[in-house]
Coordinates of C-alpha atoms and ligand atoms in Angstrom, one line a residue:
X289 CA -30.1 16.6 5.6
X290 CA -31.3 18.8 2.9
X291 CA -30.0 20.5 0.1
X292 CA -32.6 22.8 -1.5
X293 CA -35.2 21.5 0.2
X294 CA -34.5 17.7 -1.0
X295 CA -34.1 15.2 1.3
X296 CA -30.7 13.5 0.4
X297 CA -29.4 10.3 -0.2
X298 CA -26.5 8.4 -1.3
X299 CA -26.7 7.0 -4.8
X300 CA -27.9 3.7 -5.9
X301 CA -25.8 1.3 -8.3
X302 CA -27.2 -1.8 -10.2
X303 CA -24.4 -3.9 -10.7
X304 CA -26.1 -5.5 -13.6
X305 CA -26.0 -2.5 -16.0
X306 CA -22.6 -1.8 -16.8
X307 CA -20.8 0.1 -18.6
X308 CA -24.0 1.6 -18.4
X309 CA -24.1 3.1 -14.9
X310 CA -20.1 3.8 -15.0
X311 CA -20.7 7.5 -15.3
X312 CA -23.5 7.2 -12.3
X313 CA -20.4 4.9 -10.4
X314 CA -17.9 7.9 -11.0
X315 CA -19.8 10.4 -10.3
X316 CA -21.2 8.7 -6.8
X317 CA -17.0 7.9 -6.2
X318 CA -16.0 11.2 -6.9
X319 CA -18.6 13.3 -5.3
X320 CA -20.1 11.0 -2.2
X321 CA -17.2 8.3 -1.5
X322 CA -20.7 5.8 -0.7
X323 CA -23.0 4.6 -2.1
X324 CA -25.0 1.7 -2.4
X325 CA -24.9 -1.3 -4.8
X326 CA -27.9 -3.4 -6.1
X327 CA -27.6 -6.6 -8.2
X328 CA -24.5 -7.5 -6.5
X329 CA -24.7 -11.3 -6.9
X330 CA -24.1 -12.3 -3.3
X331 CA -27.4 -14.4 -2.8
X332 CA -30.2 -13.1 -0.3
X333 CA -30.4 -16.4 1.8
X334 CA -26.4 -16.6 1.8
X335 CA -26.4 -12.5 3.4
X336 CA -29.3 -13.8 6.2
X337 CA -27.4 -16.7 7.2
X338 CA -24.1 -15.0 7.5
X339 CA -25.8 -12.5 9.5
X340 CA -27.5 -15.2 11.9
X341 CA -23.9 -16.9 12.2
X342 CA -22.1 -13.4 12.8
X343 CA -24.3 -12.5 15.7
X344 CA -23.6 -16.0 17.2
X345 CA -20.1 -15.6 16.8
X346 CA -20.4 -12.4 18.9
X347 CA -22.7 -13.9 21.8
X348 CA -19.5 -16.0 22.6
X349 CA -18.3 -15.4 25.8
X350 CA -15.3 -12.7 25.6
X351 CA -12.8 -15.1 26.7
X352 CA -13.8 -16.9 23.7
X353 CA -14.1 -13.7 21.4
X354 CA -10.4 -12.4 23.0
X355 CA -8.6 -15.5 21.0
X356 CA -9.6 -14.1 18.0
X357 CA -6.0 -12.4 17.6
X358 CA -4.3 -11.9 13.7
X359 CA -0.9 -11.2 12.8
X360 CA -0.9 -7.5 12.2
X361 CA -2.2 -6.1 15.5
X362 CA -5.7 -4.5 15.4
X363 CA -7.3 -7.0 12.6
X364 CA -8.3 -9.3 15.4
X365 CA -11.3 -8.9 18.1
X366 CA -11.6 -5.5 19.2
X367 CA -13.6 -5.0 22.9
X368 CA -16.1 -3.1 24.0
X369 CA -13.4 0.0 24.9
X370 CA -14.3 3.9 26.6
X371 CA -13.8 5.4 22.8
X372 CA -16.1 3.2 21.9
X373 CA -18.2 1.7 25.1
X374 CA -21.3 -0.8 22.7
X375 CA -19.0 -1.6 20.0
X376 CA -16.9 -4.7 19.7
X377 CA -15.6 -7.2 16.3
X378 CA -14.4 -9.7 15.2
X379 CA -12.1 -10.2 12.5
X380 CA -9.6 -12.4 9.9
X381 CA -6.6 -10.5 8.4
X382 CA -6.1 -11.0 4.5
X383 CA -9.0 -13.7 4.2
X384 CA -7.8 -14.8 0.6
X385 CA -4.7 -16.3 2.0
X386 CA -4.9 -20.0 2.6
X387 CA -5.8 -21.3 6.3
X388 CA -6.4 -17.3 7.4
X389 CA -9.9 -18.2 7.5
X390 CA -9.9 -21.8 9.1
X391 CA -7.6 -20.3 11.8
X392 CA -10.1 -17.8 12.5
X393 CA -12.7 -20.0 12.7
X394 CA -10.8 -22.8 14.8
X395 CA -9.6 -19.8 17.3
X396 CA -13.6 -19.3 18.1
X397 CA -13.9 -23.0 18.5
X398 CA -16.6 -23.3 15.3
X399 CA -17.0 -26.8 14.9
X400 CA -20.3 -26.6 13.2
X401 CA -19.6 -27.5 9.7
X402 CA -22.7 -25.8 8.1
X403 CA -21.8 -22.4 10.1
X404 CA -17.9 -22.6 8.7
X405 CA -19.8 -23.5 4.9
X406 CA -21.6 -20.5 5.5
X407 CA -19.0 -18.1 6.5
X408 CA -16.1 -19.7 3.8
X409 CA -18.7 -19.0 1.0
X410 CA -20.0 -15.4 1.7
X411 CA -16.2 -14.5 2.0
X412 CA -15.3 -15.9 -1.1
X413 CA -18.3 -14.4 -2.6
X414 CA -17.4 -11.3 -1.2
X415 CA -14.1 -11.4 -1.9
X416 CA -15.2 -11.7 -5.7
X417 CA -17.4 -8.5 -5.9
X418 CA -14.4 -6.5 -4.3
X419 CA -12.2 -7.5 -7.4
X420 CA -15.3 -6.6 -9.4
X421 CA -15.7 -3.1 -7.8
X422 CA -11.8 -2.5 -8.5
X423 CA -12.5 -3.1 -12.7
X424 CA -15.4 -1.5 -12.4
X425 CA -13.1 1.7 -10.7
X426 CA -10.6 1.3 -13.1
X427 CA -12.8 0.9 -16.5
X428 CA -14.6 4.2 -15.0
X429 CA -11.3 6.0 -14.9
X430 CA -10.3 4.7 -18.4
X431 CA -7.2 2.4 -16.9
X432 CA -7.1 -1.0 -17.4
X433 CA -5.0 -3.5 -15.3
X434 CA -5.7 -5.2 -12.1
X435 CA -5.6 -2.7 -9.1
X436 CA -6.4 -4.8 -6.3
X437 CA -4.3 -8.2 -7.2
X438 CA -2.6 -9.7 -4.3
X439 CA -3.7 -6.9 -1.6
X440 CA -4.9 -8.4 1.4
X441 CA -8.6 -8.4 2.6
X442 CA -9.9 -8.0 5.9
X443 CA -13.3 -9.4 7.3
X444 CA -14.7 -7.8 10.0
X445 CA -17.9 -8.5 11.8
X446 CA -19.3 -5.5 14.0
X447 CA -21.5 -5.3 16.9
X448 CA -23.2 -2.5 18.2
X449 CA -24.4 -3.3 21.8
X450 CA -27.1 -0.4 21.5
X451 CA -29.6 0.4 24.4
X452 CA -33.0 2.1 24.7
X453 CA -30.8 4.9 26.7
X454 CA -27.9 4.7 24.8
X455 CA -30.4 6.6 21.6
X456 CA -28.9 9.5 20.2
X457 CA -25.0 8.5 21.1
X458 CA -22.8 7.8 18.9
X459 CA -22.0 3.9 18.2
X460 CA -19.2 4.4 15.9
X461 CA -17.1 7.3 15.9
X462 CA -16.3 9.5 13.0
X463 CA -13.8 8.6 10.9
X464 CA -12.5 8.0 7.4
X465 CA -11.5 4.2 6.3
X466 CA -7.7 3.7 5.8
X467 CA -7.7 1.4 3.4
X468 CA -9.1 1.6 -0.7
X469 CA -12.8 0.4 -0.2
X470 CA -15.0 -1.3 2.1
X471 CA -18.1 -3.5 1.0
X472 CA -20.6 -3.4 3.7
X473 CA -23.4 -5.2 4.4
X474 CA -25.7 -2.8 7.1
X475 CA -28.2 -4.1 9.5
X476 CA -31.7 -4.1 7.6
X477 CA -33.7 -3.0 10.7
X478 CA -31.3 -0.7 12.8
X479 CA -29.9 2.4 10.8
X480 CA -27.9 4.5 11.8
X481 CA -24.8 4.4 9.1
X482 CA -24.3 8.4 8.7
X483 CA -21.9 9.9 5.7
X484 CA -21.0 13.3 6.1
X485 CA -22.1 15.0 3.0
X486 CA -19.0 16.2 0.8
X487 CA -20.4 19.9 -0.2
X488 CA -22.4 20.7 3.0
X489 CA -20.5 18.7 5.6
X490 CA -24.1 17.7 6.7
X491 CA -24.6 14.0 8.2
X492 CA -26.7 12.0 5.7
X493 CA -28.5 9.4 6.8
X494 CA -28.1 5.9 4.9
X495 CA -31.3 4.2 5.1
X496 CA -30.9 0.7 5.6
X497 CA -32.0 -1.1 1.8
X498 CA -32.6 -4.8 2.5
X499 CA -30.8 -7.1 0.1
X500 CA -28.5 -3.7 -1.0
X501 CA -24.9 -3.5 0.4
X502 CA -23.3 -0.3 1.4
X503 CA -19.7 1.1 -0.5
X504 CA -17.4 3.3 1.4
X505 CA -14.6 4.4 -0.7
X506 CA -11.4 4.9 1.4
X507 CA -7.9 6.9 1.9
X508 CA -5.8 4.9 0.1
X509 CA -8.7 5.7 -3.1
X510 CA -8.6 9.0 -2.7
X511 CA -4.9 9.2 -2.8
X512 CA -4.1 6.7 -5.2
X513 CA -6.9 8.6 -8.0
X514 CA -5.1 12.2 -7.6
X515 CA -8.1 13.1 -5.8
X516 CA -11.1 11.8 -8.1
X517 CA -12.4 9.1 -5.3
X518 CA -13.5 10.5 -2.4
X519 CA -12.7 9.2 0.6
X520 CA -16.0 9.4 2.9
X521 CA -16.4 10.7 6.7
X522 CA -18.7 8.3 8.3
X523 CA -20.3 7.2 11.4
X524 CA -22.4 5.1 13.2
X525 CA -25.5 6.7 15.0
X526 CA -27.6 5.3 17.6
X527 CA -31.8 5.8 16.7
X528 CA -32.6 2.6 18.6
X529 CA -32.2 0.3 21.7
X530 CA -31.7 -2.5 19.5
X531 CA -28.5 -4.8 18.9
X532 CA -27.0 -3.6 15.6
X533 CA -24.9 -5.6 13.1
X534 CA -23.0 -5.5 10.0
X535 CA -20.3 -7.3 8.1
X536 CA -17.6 -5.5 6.3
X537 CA -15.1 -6.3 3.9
X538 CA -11.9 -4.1 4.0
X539 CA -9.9 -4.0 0.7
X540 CA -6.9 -2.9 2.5
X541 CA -3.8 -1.9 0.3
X542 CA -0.8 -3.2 -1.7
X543 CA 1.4 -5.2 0.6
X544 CA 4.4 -3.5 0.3
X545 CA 3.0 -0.2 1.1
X546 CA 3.8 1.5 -2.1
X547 CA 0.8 3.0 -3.5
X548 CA 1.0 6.4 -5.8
X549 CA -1.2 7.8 -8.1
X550 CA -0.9 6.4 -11.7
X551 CA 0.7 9.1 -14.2
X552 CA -2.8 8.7 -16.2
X553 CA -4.5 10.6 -13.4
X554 CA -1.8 13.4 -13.1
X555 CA -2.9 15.8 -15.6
X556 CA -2.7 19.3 -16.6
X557 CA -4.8 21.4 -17.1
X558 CA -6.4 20.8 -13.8
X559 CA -9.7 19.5 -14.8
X560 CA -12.9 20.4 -12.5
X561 CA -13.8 18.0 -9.8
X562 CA -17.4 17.5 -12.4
X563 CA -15.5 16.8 -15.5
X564 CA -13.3 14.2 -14.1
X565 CA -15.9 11.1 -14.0
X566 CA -15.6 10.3 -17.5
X567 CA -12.9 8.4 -19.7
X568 CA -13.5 11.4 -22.6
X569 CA -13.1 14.1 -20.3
X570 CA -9.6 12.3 -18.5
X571 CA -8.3 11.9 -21.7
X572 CA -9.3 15.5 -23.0
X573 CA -7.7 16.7 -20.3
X574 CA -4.3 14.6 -20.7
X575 CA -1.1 17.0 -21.4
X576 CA 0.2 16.3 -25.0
X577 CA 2.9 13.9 -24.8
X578 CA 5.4 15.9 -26.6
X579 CA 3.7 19.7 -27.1
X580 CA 4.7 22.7 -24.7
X581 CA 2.8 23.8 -22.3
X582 CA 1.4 27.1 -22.4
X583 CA 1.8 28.5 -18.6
X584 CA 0.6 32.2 -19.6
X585 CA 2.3 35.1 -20.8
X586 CA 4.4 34.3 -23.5
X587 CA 6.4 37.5 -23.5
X588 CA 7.2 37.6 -19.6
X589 CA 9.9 34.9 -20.8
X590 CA 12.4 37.3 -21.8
X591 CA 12.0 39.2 -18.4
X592 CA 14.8 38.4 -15.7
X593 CA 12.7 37.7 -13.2
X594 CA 9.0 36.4 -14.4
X595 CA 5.9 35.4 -12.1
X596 CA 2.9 34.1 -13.3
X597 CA 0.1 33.7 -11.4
X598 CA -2.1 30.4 -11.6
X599 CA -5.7 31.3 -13.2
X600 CA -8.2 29.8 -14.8
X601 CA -11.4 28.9 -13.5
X602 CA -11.0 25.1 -13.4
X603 CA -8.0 25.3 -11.6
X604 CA -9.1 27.4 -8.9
X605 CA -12.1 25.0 -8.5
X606 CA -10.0 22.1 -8.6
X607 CA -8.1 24.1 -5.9
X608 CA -11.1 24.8 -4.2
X609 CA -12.2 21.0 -3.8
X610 CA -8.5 19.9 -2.8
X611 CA -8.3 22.6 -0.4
X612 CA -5.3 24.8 -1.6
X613 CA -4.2 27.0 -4.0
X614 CA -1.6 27.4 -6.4
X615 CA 0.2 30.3 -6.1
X616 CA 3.4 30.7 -7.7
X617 CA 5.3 30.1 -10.7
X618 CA 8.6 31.7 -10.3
X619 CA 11.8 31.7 -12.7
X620 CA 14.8 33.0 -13.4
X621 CA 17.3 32.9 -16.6
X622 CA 20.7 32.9 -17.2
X623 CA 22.5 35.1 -19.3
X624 CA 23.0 32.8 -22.0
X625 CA 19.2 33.0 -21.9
X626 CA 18.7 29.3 -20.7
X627 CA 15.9 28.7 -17.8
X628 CA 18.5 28.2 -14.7
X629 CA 15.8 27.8 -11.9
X630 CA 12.3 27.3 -11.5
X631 CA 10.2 27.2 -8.6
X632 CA 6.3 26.3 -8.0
X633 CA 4.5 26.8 -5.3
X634 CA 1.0 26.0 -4.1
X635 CA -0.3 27.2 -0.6
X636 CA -2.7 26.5 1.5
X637 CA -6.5 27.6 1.6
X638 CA -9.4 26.4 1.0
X639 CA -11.5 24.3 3.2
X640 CA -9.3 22.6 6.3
X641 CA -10.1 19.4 5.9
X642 CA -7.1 18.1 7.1
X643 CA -6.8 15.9 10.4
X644 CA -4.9 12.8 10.5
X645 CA -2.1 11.9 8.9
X646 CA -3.8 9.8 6.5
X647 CA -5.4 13.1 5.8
X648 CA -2.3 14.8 5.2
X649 CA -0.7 11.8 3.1
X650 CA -4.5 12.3 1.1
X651 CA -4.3 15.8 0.9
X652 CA -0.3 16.4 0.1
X653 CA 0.1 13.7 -2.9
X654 CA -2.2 14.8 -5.4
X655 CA -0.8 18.5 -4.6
X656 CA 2.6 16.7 -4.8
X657 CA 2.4 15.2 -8.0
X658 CA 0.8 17.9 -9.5
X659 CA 3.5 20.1 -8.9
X660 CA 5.9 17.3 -10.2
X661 CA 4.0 17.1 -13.8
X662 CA 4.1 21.4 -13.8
X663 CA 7.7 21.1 -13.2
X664 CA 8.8 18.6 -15.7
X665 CA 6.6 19.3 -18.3
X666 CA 7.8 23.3 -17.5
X667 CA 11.6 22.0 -18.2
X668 CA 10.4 20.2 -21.2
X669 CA 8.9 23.2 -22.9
X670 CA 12.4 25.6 -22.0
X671 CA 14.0 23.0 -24.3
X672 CA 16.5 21.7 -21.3
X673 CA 15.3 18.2 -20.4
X674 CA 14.2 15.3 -23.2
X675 CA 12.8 12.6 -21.1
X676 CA 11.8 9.4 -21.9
X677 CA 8.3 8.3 -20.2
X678 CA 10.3 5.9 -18.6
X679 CA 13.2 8.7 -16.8
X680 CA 9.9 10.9 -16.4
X681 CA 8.2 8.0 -14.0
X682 CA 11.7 7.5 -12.1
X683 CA 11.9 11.8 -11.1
X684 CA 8.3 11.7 -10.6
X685 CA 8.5 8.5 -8.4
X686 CA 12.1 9.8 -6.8
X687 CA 10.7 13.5 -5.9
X688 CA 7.3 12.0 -4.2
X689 CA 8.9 9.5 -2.6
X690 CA 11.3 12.0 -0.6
X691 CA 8.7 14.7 -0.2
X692 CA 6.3 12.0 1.8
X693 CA 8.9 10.1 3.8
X694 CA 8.0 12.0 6.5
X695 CA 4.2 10.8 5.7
X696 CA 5.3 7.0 6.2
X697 CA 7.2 7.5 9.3
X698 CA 4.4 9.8 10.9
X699 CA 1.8 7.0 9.0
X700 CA 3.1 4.4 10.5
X701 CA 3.2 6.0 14.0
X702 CA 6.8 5.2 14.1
X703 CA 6.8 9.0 15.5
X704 CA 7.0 10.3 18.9
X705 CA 6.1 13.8 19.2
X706 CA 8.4 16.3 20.9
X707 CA 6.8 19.6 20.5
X708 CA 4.7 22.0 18.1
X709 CA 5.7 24.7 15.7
X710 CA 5.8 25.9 12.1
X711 CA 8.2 23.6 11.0
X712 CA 10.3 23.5 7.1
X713 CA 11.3 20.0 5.8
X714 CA 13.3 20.0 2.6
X715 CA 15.1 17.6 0.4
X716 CA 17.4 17.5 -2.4
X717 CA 17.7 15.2 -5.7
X718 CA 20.3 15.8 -8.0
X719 CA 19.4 14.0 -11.4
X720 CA 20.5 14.5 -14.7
X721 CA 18.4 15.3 -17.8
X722 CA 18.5 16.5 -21.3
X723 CA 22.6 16.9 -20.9
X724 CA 22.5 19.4 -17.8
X725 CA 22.9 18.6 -14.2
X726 CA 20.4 19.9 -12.0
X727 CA 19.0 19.9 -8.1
X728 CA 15.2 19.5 -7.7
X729 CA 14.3 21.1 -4.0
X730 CA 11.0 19.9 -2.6
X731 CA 10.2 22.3 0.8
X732 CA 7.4 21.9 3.0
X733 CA 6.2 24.6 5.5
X734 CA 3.6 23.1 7.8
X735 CA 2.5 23.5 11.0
X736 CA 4.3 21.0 12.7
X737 CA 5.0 18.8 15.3
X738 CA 8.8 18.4 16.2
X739 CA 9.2 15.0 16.4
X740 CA 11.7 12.1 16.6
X741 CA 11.4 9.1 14.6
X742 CA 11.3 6.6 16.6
X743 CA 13.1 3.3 14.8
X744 CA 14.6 0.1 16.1
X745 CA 17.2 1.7 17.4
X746 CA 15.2 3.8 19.8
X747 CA 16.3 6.5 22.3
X748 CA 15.2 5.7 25.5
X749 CA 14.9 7.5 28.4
X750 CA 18.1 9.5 29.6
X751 CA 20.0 6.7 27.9
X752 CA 22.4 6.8 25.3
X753 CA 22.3 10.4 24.0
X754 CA 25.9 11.6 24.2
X755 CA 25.5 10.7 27.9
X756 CA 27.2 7.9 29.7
X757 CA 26.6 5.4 27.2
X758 CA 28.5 7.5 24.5
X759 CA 28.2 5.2 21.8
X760 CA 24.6 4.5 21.9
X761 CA 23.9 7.7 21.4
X762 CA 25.7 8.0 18.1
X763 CA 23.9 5.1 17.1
X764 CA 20.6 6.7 18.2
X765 CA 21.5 10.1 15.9
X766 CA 22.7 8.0 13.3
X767 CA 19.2 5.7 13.1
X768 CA 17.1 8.1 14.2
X769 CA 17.5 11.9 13.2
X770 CA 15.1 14.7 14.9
X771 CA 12.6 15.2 12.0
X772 CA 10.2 17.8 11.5
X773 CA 7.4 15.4 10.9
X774 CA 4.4 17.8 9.0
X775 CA 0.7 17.7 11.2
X776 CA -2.5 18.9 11.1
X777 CA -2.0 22.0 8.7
X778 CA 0.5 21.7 5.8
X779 CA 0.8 25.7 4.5
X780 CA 2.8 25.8 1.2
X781 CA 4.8 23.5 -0.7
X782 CA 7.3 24.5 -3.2
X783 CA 9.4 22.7 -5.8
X784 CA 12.6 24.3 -7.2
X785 CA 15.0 22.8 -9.8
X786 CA 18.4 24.6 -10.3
X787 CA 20.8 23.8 -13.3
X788 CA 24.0 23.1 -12.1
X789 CA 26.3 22.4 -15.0
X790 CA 26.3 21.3 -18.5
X791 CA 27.8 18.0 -19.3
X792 CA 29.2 17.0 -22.7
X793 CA 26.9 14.3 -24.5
Ligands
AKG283 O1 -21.4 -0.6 10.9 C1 -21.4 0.2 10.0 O2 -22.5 0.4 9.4 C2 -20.2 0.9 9.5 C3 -19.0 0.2 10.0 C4 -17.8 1.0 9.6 O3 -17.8 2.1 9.2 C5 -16.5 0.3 9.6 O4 -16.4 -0.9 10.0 O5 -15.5 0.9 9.2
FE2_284 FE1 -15.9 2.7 8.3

């Protein structure tokens, strides 16, 4: 828990003072993923009495508790379980929506209307200062907009069933949240919230902080910012016999799904992790719009075959903190002395840090869309593409959306897992720009599993696959191919664009 001989902790916001403690909110997003916020608004007596009315919600009987159930599966009550043998919830899916919250409250029979008062208002309240924290994100990262508009919201009201011999277990298991952030408001007497240091990889303990709430920032943050908001490992420890309590609010994610990083926060050079927390420095660091790019040695351009390594000290740190490495920029020319193909490549090294497929999905886009902004800005400055922002946004948007298909299906656990291997997933998109027509190829070598996606139209059993029903089994290779869907360790990715032909403007 120390670092030099200092006892950490996780930083402290006030609220109150911005845009004076933006930097000090950056910084704690970009190098802890948690932190805790003063000055929130929500009022002291309002946080006690949701508190007293959680914990009466969870003394109901469980045949009570199990008719707590939401439309997306999971958001509802979980039960005491063998992952997880003292912890149980309670929750209401996308609480903004009208009659979510009544229905959640009619399912546990609350007919008091003072307890209903109280839990209506601290959601709403709560609800609030999660829009806040989004402007407050965005501001810091010198966007403007309204990130979080429309995304659904999920209350969620924990207990921890704790024992005097259940000290020193684990209450809550390790893990990262899925979704963008979660507000949390910790049990005052029983600790035990732990965040697993980002440099060290050391468990730091978050003191409880009465009247503070608790900030985890989550996947969907740390892929969305490129890699600036870091997504916190975090569990819950057991140091006493006591029942523990909290009440989070999940800010879960666009509706739709879609979610990618904004072009704003795809820059080259690749700043260090340390210089991205301010507006100056993610400006500074923006790509002209319309310059060239220098990528190195000016006179390996005539050569037939060039390769230019990747240097500079920020980006190997920046490769350092993502956890890989770029290693390659290959090209060739054509006689006529035009660029004909060009081919990036980043590999993995670094730290694995890589578990889940949320981690992959984390760990691939920002390397992803990096590569994407090399390469186009690359065939801007051989003088073969002219894009407007607007055709630059579609490739970009086109490129990752191929490259992580495999990411959704495997996300969604649409996938069912055959075997393991080093498996190669390509695609192809033809586009045309600046005149020419050319074929971007997007490879990924992971280790893999060898999976099939598994659709409506699944495969079941001996059925259906060429066998006796003939036809089904078309209609299973036609809706669901073998993929190669990438797991736990993605080694290289490469991006290759080819010109094909000229066409006359
Ligand atoms: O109970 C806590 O302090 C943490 C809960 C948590 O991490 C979660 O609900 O995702
Ligand atoms: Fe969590």
């Amino acid at each position: 828990m120390a670092k030099g001989g200092v006892v950490r902790t996780v930083p402290v916001i006030d609220m109150q003072d911005f845009p004076a403690q933006s930097g000090k909110l950056m910084e704690a997003c970009g190098e802890w993923g948690c932190f805790r916020i003063i000055n929130h608004g929500i009022p002291p007596a309002l946080m006690g009495e949701m508190k007293a009315v959680s914990r009466s919600l969870l003394d109901l009987p469980v045949e009570i508790k199990t008719r707590n159930s939401t439309l997306v599966q999971g958001k509802g009550y979980t039960p005491l379980n063998q992952a997880s043998p003292v912890f149980e919830a309670l929750g209401c899916y996308d609480l903004a929506e009208p009659g979510n919250l009544d229905q959640f409250l009619d399912q546990l029979c609350v007919s008091d209307p003072h307890q209903r008062e109280i839990i209506t208002a601290y959601s709403k309240a709560m609800y609030e200062l999660g829009m806040d924290m989004g402007h407050k994100l965005l501001q810091g990262l010198g966007l403007s907009g309204d990130l979080f508009n429309g995304w659904p919201c999920q209350l969620r009201i924990n207990k921890y069933n704790y024992t005097p011999e259940y000290v020193g277990s684990t209450g809550g298991l390790l893990h990262t949240d899925p979704g963008f952030l979660t507000i949390l408001q910790d049990d005052e007497i029983v600790g035990g919230l732990e965040a697993v240091d980002k440099d060290t990889g050391e468990y730091i303990s978050v003191e409880p902080m009465p009247g503070s709430l608790v900030v985890n920032l989550g996947d969907l943050a740390e892929i969305w910012s490129n890699g600036r908001l870091w997504s916190v490992k975090h569990r819950v420890q057991c140091y006493k016999g006591l029942i523990r309590l909290s009440i989070a609010l999940f800010v879960l994610g666009p509706k739709d799904g879609a979610l990618g990083a904004p072009e704003e926060l795809v820059m080259f050079p690749l700043p260090s992790p340390s210089s991205l927390i301010s507006p100056e420095s993610i400006q500074s660091a923006m790509p002209p719009p319309d310059g060239e790019i220098d990528f190195g040695r000016e006179e390996d351009e005539e050569e037939e075959e060039v390769e230019v390594v990747g240097s500079g000290e920020m980006k190997k740190r920046y490769a350092k903190q993502q956890g890989f490495a770029m290693a390659k920029r290959t090209s060739r020319k054509g006689k006529d002395g035009n660029l004909k193909n060009l081919t990036l490549q980043c590999s993995r090294g670094g730290k694995a840090r890589v578990q889940d497929s949320n981690d992959v999905l984390a760990y691939w886009l920002p390397n992803t869309s990096t590569l994407l902004l090399l390469l186009q800005h690359t065939l801007k400055a051989s003088g073969a593409a002219s894009l407007t922002p607007q055709q630059r946004r579609t490739t970009s948007a086109l490129g990752i959306s191929c490259v992580l298909l495999m990411f959704h299906i495997s996300g969604l656990g649409l996938v069912q897992v055959l075997g393991e291997g080093v498996g190669f997933f390509c695609c192809f998109v033809f586009m045309s720009t600046g005149g020419r027509w050319r074929c971007v190829v997007a490879s990924v070598v992971a280790e893999a599993k060898i999976a099939v996606a598994a659709g409506r139209r699944r495969w079941r059993g001996g059925k259906g696959r060429g066998g006796a029903d003939g036809g089904g089994g078309r209609r299973w290779w036609r809706r669901s191919p073998v993929v190669v869907a990438l797991g736990s360790r993605p080694l290289s990715l490469a991006l290759s664009s080819s010109i094909l032909g000229t066409k006359e403007e």
